[in-house]
Short mmCIF file of C-alpha atoms in Angstrom, two decimals:
data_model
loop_
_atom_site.label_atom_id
_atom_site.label_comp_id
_atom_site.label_asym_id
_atom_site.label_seq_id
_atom_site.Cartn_x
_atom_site.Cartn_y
_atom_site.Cartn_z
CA UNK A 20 14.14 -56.02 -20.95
CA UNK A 21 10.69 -56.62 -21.80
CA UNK A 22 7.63 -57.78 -19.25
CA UNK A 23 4.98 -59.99 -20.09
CA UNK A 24 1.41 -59.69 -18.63
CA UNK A 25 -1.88 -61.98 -19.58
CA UNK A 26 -4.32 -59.79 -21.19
CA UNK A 27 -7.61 -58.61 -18.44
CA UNK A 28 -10.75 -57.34 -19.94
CA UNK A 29 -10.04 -54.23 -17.75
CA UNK A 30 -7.38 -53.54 -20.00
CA UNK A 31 -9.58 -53.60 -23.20
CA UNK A 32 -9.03 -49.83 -23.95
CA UNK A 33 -5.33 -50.05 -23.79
CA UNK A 34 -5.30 -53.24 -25.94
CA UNK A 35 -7.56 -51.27 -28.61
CA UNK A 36 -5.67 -48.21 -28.68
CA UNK A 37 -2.60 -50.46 -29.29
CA UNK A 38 -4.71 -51.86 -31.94
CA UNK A 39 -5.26 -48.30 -33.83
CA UNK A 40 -1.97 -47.26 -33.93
CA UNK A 41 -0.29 -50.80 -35.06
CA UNK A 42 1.97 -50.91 -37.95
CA UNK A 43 0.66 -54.69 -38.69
CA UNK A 44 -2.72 -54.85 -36.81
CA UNK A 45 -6.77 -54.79 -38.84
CA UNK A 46 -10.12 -54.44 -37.12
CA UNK A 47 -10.16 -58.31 -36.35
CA UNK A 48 -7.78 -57.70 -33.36
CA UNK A 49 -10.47 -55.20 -31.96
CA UNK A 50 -11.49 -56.93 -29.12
CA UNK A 51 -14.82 -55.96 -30.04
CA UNK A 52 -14.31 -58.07 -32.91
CA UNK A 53 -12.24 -60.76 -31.06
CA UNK A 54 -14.84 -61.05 -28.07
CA UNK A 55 -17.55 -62.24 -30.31
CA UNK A 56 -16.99 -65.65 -29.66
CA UNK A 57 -15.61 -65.40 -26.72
CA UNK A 58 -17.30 -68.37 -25.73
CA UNK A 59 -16.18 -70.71 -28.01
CA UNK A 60 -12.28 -69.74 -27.22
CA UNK A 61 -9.97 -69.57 -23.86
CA UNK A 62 -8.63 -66.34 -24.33
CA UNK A 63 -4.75 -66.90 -23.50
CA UNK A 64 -3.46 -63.01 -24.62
CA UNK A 65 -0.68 -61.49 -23.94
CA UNK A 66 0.63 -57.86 -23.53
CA UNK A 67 4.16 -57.43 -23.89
CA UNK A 68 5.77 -54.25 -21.65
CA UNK A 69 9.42 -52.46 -22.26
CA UNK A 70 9.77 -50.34 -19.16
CA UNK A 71 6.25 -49.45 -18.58
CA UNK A 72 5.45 -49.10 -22.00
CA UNK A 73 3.40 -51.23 -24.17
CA UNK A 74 5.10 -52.81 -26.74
CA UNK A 75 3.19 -55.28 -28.66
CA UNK A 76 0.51 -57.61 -28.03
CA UNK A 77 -0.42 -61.35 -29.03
CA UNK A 78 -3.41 -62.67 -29.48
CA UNK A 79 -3.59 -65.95 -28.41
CA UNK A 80 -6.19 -69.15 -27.13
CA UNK A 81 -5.79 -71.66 -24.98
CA UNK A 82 -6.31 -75.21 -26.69
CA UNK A 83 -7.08 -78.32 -24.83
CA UNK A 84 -3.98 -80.31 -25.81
CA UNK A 85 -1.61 -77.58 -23.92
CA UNK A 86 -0.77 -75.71 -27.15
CA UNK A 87 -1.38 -71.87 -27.66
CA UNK A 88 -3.01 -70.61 -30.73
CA UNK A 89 -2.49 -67.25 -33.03
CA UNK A 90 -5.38 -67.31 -33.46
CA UNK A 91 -7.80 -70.36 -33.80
CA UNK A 92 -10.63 -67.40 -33.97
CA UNK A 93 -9.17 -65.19 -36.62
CA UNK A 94 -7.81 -65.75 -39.67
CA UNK A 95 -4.48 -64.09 -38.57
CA UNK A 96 -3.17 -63.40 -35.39
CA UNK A 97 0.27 -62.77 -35.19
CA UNK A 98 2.86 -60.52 -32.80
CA UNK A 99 1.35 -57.13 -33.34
CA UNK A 100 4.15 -53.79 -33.09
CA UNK A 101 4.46 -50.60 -33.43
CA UNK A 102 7.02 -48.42 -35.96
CA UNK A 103 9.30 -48.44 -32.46
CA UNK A 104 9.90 -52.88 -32.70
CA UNK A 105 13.46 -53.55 -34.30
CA UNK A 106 14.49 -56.96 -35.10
CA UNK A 107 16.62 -57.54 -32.33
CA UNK A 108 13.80 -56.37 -29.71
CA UNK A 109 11.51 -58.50 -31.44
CA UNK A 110 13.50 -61.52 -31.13
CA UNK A 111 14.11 -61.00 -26.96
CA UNK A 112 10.10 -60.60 -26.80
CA UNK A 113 9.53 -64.26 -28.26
CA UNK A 114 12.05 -65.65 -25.91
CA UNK A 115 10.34 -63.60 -23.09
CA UNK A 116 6.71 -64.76 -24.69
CA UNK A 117 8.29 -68.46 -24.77
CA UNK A 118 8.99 -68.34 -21.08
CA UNK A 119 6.31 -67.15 -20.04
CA UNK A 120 4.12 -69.63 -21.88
CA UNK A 121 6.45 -72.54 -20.21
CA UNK A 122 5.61 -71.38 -17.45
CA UNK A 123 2.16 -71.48 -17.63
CA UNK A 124 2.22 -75.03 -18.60
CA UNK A 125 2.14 -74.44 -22.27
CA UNK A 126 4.10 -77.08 -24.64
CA UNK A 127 3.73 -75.57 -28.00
CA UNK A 128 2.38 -72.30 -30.16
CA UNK A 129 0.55 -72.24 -33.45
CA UNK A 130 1.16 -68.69 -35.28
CA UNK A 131 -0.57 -67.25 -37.94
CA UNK A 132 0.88 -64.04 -38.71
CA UNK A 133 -0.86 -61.07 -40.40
CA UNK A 134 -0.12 -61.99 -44.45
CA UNK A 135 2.11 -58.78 -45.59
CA UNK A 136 -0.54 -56.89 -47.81
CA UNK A 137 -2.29 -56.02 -44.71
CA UNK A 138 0.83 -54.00 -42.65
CA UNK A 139 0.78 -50.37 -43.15
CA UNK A 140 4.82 -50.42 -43.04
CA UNK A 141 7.25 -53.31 -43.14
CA UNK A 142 6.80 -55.53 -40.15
CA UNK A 143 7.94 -59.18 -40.67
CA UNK A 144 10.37 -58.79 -37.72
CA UNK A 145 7.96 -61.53 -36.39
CA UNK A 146 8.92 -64.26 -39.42
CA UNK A 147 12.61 -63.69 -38.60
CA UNK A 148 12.62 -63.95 -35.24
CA UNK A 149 10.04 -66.95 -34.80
CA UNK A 150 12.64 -69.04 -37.52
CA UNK A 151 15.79 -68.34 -35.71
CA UNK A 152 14.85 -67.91 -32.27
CA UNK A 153 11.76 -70.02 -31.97
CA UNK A 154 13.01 -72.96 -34.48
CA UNK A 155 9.83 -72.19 -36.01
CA UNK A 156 8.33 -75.05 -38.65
CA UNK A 157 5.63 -74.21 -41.55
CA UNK A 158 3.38 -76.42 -41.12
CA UNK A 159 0.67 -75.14 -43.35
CA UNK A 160 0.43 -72.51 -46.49
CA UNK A 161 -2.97 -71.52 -48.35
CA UNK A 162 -3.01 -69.36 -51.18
CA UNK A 163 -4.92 -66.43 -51.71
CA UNK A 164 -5.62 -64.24 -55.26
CA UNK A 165 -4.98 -60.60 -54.63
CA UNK A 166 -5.25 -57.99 -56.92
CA UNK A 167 -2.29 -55.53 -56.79
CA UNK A 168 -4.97 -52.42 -57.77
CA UNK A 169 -1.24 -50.22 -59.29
CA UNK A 170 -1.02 -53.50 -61.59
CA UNK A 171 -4.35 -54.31 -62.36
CA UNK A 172 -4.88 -57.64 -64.87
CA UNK A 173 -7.41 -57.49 -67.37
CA UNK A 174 -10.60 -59.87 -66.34
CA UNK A 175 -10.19 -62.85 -67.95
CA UNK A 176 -12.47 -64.06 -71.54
CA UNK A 177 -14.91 -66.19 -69.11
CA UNK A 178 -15.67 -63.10 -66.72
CA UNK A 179 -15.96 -60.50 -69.14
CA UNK A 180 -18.55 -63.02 -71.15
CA UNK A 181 -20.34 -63.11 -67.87
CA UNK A 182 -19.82 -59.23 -67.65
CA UNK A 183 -21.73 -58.64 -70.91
CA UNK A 184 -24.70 -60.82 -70.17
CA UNK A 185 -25.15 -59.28 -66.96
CA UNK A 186 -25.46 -55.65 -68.75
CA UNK A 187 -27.73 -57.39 -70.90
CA UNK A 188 -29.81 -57.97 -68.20
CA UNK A 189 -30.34 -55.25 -66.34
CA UNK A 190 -28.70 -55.78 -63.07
CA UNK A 191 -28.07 -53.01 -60.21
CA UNK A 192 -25.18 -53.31 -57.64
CA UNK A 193 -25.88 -51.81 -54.37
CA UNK A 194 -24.19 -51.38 -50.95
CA UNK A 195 -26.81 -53.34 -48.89
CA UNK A 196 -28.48 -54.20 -45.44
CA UNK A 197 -30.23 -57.52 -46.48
CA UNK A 198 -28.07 -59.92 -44.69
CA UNK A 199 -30.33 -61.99 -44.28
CA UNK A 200 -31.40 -62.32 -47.59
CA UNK A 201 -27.52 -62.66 -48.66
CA UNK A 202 -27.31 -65.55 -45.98
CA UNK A 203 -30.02 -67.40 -47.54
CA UNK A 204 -28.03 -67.77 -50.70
CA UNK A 205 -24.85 -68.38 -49.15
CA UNK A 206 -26.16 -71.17 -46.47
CA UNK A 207 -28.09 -73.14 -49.53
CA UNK A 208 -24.74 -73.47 -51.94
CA UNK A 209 -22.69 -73.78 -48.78
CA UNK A 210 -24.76 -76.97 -47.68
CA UNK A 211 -25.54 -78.00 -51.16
CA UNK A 212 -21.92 -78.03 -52.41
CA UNK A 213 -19.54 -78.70 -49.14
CA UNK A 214 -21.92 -80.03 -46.90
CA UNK A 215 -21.38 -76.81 -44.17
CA UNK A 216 -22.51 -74.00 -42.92
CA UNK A 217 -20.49 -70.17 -43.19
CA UNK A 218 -18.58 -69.38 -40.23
CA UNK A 219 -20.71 -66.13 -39.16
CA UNK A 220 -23.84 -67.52 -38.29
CA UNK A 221 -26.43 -64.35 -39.65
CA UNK A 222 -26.80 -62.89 -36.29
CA UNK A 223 -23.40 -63.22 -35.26
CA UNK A 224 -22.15 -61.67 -39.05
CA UNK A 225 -25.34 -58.71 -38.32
CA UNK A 226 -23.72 -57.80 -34.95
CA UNK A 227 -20.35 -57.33 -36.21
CA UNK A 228 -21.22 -55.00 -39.46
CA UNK A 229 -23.28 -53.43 -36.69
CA UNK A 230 -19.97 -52.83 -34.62
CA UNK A 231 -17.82 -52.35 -37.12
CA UNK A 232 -20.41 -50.29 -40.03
CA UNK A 233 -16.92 -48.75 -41.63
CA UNK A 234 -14.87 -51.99 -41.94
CA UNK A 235 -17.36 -54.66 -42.79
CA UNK A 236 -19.83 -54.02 -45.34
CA UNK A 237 -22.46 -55.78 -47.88
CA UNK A 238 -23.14 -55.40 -51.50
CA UNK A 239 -25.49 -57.27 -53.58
CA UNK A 240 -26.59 -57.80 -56.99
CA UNK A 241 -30.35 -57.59 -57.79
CA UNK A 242 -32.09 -58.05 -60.72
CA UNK A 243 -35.18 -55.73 -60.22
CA UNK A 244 -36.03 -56.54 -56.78
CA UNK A 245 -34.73 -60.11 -56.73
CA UNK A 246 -31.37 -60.68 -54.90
CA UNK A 247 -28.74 -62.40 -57.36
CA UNK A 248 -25.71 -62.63 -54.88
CA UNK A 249 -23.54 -60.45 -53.35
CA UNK A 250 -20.22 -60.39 -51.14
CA UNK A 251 -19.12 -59.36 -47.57
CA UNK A 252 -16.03 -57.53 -47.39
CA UNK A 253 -13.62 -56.72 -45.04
CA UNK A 254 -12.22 -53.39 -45.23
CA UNK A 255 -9.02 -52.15 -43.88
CA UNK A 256 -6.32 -49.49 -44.97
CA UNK A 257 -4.10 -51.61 -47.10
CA UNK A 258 -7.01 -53.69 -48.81
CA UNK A 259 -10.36 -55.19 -49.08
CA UNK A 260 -10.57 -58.74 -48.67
CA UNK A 261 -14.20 -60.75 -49.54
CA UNK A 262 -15.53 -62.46 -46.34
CA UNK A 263 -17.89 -64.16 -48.59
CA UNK A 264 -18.96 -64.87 -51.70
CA UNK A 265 -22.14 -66.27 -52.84
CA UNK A 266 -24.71 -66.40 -56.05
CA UNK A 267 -28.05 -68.01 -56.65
CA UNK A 268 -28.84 -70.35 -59.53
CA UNK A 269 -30.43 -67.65 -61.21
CA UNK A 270 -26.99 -65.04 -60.34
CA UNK A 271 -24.80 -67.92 -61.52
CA UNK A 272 -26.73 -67.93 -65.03
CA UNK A 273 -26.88 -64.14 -65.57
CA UNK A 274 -22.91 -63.02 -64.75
CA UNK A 275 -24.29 -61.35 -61.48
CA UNK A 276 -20.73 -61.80 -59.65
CA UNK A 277 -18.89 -60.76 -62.70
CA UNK A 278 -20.93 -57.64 -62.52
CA UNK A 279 -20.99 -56.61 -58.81
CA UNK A 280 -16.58 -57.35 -59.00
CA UNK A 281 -15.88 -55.56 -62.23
CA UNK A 282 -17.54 -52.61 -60.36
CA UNK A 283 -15.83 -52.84 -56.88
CA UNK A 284 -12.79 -53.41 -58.17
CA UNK A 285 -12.54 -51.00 -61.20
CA UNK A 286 -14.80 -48.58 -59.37
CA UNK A 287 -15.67 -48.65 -55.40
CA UNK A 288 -11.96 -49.80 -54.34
CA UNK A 289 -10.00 -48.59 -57.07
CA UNK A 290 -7.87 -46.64 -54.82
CA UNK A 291 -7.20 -49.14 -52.38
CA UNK A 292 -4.10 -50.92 -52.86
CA UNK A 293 -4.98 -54.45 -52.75
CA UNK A 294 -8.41 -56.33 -53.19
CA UNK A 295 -7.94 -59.79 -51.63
CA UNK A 296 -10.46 -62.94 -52.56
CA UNK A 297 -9.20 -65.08 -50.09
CA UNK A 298 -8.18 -68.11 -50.02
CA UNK A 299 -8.83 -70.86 -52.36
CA UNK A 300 -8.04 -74.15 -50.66
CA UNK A 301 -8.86 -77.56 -49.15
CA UNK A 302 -8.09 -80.31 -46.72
CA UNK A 303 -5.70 -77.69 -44.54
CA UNK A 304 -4.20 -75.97 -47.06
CA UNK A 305 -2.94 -78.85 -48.92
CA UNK A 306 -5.32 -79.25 -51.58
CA UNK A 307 -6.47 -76.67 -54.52
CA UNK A 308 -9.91 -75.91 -54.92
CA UNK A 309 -9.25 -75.59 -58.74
CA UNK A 310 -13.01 -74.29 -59.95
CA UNK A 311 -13.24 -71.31 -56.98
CA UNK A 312 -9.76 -70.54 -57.89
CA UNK A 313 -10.21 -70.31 -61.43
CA UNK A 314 -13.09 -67.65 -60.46
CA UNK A 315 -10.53 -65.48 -59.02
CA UNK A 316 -7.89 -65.47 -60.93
CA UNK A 317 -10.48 -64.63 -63.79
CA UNK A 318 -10.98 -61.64 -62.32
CA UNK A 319 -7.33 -60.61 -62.39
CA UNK A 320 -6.25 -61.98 -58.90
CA UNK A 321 -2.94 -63.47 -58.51
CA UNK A 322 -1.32 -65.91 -55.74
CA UNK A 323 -0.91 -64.39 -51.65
CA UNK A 324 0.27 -66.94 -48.96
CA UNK A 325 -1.50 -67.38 -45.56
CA UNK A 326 0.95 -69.27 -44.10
CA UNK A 327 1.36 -71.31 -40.67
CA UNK A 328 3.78 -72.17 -37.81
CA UNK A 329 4.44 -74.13 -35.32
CA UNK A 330 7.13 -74.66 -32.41
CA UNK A 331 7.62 -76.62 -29.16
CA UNK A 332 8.23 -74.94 -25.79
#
């Protein structure tokens, strides 16, 4: 019933178009956005056919130890469908996606599927089918805070105190350009407190809001013409999930993140349905990173798996 077909960079129109009209897909499957690091993964995806049609696609890398990844570039990858995918349909593409992957001398597939918040109409068809046709295994869950915008939770006593000194203060919140001067605060407390370095590196993070100006944005805090801290965020239909978030010394002292959030959430996104944080965790998932947690859930967020699998071919 269904054909599968390795994805061609010829075929990069098709694959976006798929992309835009998705019930379950974001920006990040762009291949615009995928193909930024192109070099740093063996592109393994696949396009799944029903009788000349296009059905779904799957991003996927190659890794080294013969397993396939969903994806080991993004933070979700996942079987992505149209409103036309049923369950049953969905089920006979992962047993034609298994064989195929056999075939090519795979052993085993890592899935991360888009988290629910993010589909635009019900599509976990992919979480049945991978658990009862695939004998799919979680093998690792990290939790997000997410702010349901229709339920909104009052910011918590330790934000709003940082919300009133920052009034105090005099600090503006603008959309902004500067990423450089945002990545100068976010490198320094990512080396001084973890000992790493942010994913983006500034002129990979500058080439994708350049791509992508309506989906990934910057806004900062200043206090007269000094730069407090600010956040990346990653806008899609559904929600707006923070990329990054980072303050100065100086920002951490004067409530500058309690500031520039009470205003995007109560004011720039308060139509969108969900603002995400991210996640909050350690050591693969396993671990709870208790302080940058308690952040979050200070500002009203509340608990979102990313969650995942694994199976053997």
């Amino acid at each position: 019933m269904f054909e599968i077909t390795p994805y061609t960079p010829d075929q990069k129109s098709r694959w976006n178009d798929f992309v835009r009209r998705s019930k379950n897909s974001t920006f990040l499957h762009n291949r615009d956005y995928m193909d930024y690091h192109a070099d740093r993964f063996d592109d393994a995806s696949l396009l799944v056919w029903q009788k000349g049609r296009l059905a779904a696609l799957l991003p996927f890398n190659r890794e080294a130890d013969g397993r396939v990844v969903s994806h080991g570039g993004l933070t979700y990858g996942g079987l992505l469908l149209d409103d036309r995918a049923t369950a049953e349909n969905v089920c006979e593409m992962f047993a034609q996606i298994n064989k195929s992957l056999k075939s090519m001398g795979m052993v085993g597939v890592i899935y991360k599927p888009v988290p629910q918040i993010y589909h635009l109409m019900p599509a976990e068809e992919d979480l049945y089918a991978i658990f009862n046709c695939c004998n799919a295994r979680l093998v690792r869950r990290e939790i997000s805070s997410t702010i349901a915008q229709q339920m909104p939770i009052r910011f918590a006593e330790s934000r709003q105190s940082g919300l009133r000194k920052a009034r105090n203060r005099e600090i503006s919140i603008q959309q902004s350009t500067n990423y450089a001067a945002f990545w100068d605060i976010l490198s320094k407390n990512l080396a001084d407190r973890y000992n790493t370095v942010p994913v983006h590196s500034l002129a990979e993070i500058c080439r994708l809001a350049e791509a992508f100006p309506a989906n990934i944005k910057l806004y900062m805090a200043y206090q007269n013409e000094m730069p407090l801290g600010g956040t990346v965020v990653y806008e899609t239909p559904q929600i707006v999930h923070t990329q990054y978030i980072s303050a100065s010394p100086v920002g951490k002292q004067l409530g500058a993140l309690d500031l520039l959030f009470h205003r995007l959430v109560r004011e720039v996104y308060k139509d969108v349905p969900y603002f995400d944080f991210g996640t909050s965790t350690i050591d693969g998932g396993s671990g709870l990173n208790s302080s940058l947690i308690f952040q979050k859930e200070g500002f009203g967020g509340r608990g979102i798996c990313y969650d995942t699998y694994e199976w053997d071919l």
